[in-house]
Coordinates of C-alpha atoms and ligand atoms in Angstrom, one line a residue:
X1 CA 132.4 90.6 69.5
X2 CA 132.7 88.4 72.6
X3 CA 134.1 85.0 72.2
X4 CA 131.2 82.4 72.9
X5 CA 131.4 80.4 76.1
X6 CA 128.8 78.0 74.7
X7 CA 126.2 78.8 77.2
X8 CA 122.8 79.8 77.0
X9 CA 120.8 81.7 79.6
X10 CA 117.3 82.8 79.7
X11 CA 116.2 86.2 80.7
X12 CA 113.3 87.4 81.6
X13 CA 112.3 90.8 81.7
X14 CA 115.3 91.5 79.4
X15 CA 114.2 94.7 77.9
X16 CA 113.4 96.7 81.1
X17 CA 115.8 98.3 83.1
X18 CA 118.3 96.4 84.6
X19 CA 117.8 93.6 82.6
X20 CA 118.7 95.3 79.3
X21 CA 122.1 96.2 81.2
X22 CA 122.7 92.7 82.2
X23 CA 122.2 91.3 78.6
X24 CA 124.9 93.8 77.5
X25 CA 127.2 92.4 80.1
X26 CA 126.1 88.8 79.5
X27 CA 126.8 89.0 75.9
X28 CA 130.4 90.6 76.9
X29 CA 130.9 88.0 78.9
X30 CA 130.5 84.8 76.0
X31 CA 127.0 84.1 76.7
X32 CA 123.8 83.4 74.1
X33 CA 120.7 85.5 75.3
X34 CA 117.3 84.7 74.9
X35 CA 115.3 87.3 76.2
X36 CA 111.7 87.8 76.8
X37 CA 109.3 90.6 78.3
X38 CA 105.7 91.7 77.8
X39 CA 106.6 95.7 78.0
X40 CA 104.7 95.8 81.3
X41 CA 107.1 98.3 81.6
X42 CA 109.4 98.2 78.7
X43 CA 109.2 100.1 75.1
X44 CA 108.4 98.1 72.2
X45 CA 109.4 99.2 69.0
X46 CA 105.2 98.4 67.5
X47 CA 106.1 95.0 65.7
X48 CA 106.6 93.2 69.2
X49 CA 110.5 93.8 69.4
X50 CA 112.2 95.7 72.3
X51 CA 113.5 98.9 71.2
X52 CA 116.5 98.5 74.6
X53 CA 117.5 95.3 72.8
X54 CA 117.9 96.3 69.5
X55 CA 120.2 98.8 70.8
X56 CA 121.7 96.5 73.1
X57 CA 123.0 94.7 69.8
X58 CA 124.4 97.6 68.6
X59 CA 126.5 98.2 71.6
X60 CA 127.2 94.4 71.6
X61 CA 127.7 93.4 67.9
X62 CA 125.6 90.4 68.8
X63 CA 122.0 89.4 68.2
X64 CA 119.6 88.9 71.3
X65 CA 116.7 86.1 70.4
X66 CA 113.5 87.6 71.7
X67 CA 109.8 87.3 72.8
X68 CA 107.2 88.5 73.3
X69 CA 105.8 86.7 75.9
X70 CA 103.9 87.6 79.5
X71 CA 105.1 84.2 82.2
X72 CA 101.5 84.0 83.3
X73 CA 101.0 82.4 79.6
X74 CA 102.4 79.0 80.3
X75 CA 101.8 77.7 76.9
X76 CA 104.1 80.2 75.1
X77 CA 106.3 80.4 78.0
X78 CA 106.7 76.6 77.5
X79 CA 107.4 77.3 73.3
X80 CA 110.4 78.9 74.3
X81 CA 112.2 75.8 76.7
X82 CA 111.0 73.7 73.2
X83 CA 112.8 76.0 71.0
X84 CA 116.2 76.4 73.4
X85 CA 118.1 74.6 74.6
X86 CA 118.7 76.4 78.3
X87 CA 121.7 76.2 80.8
X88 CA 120.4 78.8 83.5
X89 CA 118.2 81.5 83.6
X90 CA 118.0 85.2 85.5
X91 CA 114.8 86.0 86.2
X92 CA 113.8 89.8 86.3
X93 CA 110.2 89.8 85.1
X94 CA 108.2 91.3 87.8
X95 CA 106.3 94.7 88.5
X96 CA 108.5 97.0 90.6
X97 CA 106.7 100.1 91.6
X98 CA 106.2 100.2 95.4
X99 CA 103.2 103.0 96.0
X100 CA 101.5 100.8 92.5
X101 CA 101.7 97.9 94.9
X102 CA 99.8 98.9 97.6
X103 CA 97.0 100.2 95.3
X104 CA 97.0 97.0 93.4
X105 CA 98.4 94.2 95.2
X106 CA 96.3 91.3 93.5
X107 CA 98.0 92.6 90.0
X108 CA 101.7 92.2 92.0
X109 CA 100.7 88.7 93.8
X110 CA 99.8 87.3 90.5
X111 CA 102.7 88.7 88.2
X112 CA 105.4 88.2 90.6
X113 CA 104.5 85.3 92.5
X114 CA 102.3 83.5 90.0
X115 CA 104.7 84.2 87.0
X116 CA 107.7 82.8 88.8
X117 CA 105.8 79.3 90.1
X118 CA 105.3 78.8 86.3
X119 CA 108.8 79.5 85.5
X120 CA 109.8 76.8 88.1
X121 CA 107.6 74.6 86.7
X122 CA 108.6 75.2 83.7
X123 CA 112.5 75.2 84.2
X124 CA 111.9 71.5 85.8
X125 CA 110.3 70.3 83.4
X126 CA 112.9 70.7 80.9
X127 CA 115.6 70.3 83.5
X128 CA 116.7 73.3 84.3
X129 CA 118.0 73.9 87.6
X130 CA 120.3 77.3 87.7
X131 CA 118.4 80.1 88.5
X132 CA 119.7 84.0 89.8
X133 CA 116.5 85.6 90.9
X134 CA 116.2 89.3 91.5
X135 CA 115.6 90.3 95.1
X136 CA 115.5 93.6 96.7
X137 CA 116.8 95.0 100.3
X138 CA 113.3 95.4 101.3
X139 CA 112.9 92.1 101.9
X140 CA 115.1 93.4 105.5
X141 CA 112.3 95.5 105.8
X142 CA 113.0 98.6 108.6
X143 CA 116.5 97.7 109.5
X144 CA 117.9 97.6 113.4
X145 CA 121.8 97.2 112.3
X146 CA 123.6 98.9 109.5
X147 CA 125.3 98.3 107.4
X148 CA 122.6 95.0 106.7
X149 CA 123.9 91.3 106.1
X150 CA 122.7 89.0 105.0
X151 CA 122.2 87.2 108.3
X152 CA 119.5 89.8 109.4
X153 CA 116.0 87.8 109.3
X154 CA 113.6 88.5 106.3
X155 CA 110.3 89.2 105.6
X156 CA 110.1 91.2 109.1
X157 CA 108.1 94.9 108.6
X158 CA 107.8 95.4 105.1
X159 CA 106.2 98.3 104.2
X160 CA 104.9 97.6 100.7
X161 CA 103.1 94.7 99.1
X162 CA 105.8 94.8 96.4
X163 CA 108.2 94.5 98.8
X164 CA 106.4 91.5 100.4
X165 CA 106.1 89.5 97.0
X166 CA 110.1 89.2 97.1
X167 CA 110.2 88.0 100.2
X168 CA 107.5 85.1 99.7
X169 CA 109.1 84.4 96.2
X170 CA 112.6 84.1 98.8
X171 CA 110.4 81.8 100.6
X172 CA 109.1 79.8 97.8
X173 CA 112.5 79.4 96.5
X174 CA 113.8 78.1 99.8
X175 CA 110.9 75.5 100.2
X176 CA 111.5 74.5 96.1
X177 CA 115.4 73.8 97.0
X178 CA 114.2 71.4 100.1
X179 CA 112.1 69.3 98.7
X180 CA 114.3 69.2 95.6
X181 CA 118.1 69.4 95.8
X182 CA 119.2 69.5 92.1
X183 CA 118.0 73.0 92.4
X184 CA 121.1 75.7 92.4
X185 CA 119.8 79.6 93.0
X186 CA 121.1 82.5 93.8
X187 CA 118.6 85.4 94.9
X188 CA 120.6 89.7 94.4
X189 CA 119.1 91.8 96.6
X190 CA 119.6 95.0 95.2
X191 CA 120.0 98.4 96.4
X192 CA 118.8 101.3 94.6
X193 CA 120.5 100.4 91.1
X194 CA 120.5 104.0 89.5
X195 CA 122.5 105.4 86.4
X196 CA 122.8 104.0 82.7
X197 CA 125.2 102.5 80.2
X198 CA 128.0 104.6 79.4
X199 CA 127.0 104.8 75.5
X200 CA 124.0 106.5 76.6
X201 CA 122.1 104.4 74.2
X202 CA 120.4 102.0 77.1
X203 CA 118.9 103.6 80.4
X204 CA 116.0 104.2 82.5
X205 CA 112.4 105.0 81.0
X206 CA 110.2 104.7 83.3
X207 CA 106.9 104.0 81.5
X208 CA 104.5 104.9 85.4
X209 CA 103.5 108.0 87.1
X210 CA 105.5 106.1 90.3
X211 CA 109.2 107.3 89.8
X212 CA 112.2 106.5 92.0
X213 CA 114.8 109.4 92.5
X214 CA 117.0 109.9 90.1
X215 CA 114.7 109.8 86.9
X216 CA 112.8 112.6 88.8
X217 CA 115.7 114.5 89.5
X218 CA 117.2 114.1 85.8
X219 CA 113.5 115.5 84.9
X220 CA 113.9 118.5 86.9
X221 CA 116.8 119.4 85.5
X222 CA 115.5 118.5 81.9
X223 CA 112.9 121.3 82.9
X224 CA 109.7 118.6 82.0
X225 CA 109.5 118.7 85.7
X226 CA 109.3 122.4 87.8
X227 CA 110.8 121.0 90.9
X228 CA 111.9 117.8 93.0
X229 CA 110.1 117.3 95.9
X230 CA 112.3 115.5 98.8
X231 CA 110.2 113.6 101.1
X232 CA 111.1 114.1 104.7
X233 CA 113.7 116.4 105.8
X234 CA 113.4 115.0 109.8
X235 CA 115.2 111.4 109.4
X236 CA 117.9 110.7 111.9
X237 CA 120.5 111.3 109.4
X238 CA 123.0 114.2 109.3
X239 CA 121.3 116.2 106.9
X240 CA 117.4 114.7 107.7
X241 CA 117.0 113.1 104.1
X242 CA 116.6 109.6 103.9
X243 CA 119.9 107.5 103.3
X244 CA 119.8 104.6 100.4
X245 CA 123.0 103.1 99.0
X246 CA 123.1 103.6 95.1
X247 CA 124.4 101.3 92.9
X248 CA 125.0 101.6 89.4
X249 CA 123.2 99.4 87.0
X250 CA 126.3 98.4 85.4
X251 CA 127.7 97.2 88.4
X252 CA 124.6 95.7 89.6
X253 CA 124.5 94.0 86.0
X254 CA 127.8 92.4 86.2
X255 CA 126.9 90.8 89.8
X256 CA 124.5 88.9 87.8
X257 CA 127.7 87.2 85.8
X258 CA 129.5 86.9 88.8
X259 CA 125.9 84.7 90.7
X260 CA 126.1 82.7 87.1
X261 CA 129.7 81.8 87.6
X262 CA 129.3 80.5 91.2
X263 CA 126.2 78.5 89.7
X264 CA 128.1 76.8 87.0
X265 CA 130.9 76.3 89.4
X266 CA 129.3 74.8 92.3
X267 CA 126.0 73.3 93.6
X268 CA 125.4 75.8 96.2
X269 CA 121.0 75.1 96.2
X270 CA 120.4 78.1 97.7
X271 CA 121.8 81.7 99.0
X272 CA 121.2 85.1 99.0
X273 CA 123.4 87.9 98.4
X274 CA 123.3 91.8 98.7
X275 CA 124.6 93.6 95.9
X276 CA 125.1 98.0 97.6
X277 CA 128.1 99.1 97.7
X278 CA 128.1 99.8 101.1
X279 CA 128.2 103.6 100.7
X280 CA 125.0 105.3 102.2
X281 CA 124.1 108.9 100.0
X282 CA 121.4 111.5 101.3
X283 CA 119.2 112.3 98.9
X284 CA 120.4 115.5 99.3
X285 CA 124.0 114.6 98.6
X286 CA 122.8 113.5 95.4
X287 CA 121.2 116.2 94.6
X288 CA 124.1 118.0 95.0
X289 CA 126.3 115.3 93.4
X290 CA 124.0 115.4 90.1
X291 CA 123.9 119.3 90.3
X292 CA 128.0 119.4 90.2
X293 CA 128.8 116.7 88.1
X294 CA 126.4 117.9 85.2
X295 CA 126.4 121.3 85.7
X296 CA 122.4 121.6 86.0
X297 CA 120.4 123.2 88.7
X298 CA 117.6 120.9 90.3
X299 CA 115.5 123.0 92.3
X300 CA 113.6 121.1 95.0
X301 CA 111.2 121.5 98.5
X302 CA 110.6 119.5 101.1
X303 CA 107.6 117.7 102.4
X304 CA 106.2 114.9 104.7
X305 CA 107.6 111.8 104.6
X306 CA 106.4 109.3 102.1
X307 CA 104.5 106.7 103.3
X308 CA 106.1 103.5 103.7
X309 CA 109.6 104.9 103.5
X310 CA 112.3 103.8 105.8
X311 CA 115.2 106.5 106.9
X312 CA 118.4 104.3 106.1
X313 CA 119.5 101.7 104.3
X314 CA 122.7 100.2 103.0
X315 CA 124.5 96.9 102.6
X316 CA 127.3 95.4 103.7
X317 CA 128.7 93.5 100.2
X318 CA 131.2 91.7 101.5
X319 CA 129.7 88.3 101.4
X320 CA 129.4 88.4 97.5
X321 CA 133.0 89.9 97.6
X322 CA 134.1 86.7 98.9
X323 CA 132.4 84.1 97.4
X324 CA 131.2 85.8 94.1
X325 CA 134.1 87.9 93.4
X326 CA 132.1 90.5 92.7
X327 CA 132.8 94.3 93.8
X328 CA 131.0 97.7 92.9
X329 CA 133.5 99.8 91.3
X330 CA 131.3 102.8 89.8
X331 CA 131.4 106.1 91.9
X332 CA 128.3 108.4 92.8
X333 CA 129.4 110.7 89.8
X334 CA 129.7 108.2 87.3
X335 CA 126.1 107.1 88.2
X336 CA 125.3 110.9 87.8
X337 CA 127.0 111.2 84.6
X338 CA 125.7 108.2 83.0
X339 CA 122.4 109.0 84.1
X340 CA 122.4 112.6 82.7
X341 CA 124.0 111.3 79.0
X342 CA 121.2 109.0 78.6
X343 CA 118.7 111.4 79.5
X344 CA 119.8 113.9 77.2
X345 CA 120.4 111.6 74.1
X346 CA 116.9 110.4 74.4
X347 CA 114.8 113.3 75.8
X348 CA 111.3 111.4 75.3
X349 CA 113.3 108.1 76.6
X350 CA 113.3 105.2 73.5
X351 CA 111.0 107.1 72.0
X352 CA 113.9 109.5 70.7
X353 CA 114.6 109.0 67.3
X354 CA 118.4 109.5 67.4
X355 CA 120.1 111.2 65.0
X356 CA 120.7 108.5 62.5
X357 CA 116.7 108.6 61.6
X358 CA 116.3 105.7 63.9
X359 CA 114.9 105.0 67.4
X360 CA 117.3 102.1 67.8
Ligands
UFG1 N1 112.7 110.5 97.2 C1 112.4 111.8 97.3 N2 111.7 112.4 96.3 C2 111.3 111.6 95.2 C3 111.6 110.3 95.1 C4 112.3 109.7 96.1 O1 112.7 112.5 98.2 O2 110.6 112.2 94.3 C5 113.5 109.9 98.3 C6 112.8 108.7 99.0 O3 112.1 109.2 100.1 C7 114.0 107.9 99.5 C8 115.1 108.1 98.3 O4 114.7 109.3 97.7 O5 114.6 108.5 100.6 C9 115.1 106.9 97.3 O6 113.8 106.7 96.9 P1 113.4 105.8 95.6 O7 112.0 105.9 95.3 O8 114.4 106.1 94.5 O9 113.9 104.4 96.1 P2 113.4 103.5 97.3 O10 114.5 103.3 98.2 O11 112.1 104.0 97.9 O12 113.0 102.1 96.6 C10 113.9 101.6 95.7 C11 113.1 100.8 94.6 C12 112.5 99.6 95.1 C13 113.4 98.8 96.0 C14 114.0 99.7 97.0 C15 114.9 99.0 97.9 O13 112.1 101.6 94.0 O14 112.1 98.8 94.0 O15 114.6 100.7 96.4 O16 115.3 99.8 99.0 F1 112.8 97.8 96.6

């Protein structure tokens, strides 16, 4: 068990993905987690619990308070600041599927953007001012220098409503900390965050038809899925797959410690941060990476491009090196590895029942 550091943070979208991670490394790191989701696209365990958090306790040792609760309900939302008493909170509650965007953007304006206006609101009212907010590199959109800072303007050429709804949440959050300077934010724009806890009890389910790489490629070589299908093989890149720099969620998780840190140590009101490692991987060096480094076979074949997709992308991280101490330290095989154990200790995701009897 971690020794407390007295604090408090509020997370939402705690039983999805990467914010299951980060509760792990929050609660390592001395902090009290409240969590809430309304399994959007998390698992619930069918009495309104999060199946991810119940085994995040196990891996922890210590119990994460949770609700129920969707952020376009202010009134329940607003139970929770009554009930808590609040130093900061990360804020990962959002829909995240970029070709589910463009056929629904009204659903993505109104989660994203609507949910986190009320979580302002909210967070002011009771006084509340620290706030890490989960960007994404699209918010660069197409990018004309690599590797990107975090000098290059936003919000130009996005190719995807989901990707826009980040960058006019970036926005919101700039014009929030003008007109009021006790606010203190810090927004991670992530790279592809890939990979899983190393107990293999937490990972990636993806609950959509819309998958991102490496869940499709760990299905191939599940055999659920016949074959991968690469999109685009005629990018300016050595090998003509697009380039993305993939990070793994554990180390994407602990950048969210390091952005609560630099909130509790100084009033900064505002800044943005890339958290990549800086490495750009083909997608068909991961192929080849997940193939070695688990001893599977993942057939694939090429087609078009996808629409919307860009050909390169990675960051340059050194800005939260310097100021957030904060360095990605996970290689490309570990992210494989982790990925794979994961996957094959819970074949139907948190559906599995392990082999205690239990799902969690
Ligand atoms: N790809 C394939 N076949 C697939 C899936 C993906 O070839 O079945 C390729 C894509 O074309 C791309 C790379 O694998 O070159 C990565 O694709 P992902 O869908 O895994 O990730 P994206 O880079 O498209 O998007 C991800 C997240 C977004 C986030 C974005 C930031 O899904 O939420 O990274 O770049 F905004």
């Amino acid at each position: 068990m971690a020794q407390s550091n007295g604090k408090t943070v509020l997370v939402t979208g705690g039983a999805g993905y990467i914010g299951s991670h980060c509760v792990v490394t929050l609660q390592e790191a001395g902090y009290k987690v409240i969590a809430l989701d309304n399994f959007a696209n998390s698992v619930d365990d069918g009495c309104d619990g999060s199946i991810a958090l119940k085994r995040v306790e196990k891996i922890t040792g210590e119990p994460v308070t949770f609700y129920k609760c969707d952020l376009l309900d202010t009134v329940y939302l607003e139970r929770i600041f009554q009930n808590h008493q609040i130093d900061s909170v990360i804020h990962f509650a959002a829909m995240k599927a970029v070709g589910e965007s463009m056929q629904y953007p009204m659903l993505y304006y109104k989660n994203n953007i609507i949910g986190m206006i009320n979580l302002l609101e909210i967070m002011k009212k009771y006084n509340i001012y620290n706030l890490v907010f989960s960007s994404s590199c699209t918010v660069y959109g197409e990018p004309e220098k690599l590797p990107i800072t975090e000098e290059k303007r936003i919000g130009q050429s996005i190719t995807n409503v989901y990707g826009r709804t980040k960058f006019f949440i970036e926005e919101i959050l700039k014009d929030v900390t003008n007109s009021d300077d006790k606010w203190n934010i810090i927004a991670l724009r992530y790279f592809n965050p890939v990979g899983a806890h190393g107990s293999g009890l937490i990972g990636e389910d993806p609950t959509k038809q819309f998958t991102n790489l490496m869940p499709f490629i760990s299905q191939v070589a599940m055999g659920k899925k016949e074959k991968l299908t690469i999109f685009g093989n005629d990018y300016d890149t050595p090998d003509g797959t697009g380039i993305r720099d993939y990070i793994h969620v554990m180390d994407l998780a602990s950048g969210h410690v390091a952005a609560l840190h630099k909130l509790e140590k100084s009033h900064i009101q505002i800044k943005a941060y890339n958290l990549g490692t800086g490495r750009g991987v083909s997608v068909l060096e991961l192929i080849k990476t997940f193939e070695q480094t688990n001893n599977v076979k993942v057939p694939f074949t090429f087609e078009a491009r996808r629409h919307g997709d860009i050909s390169t992308m990675y960051a340059d991280p050194s800005l939260a090196e310097r100021e957030l101490g904060w360095k990605a330290t996970r290689s490309i095989q570990e992210m494989c590895s982790d990925f794979w154990r994961w996957q094959t200790m819970n074949p139907v995701g948190y559906k599995t029942v392990l082999t205690n009897g239990h799902n969690h």
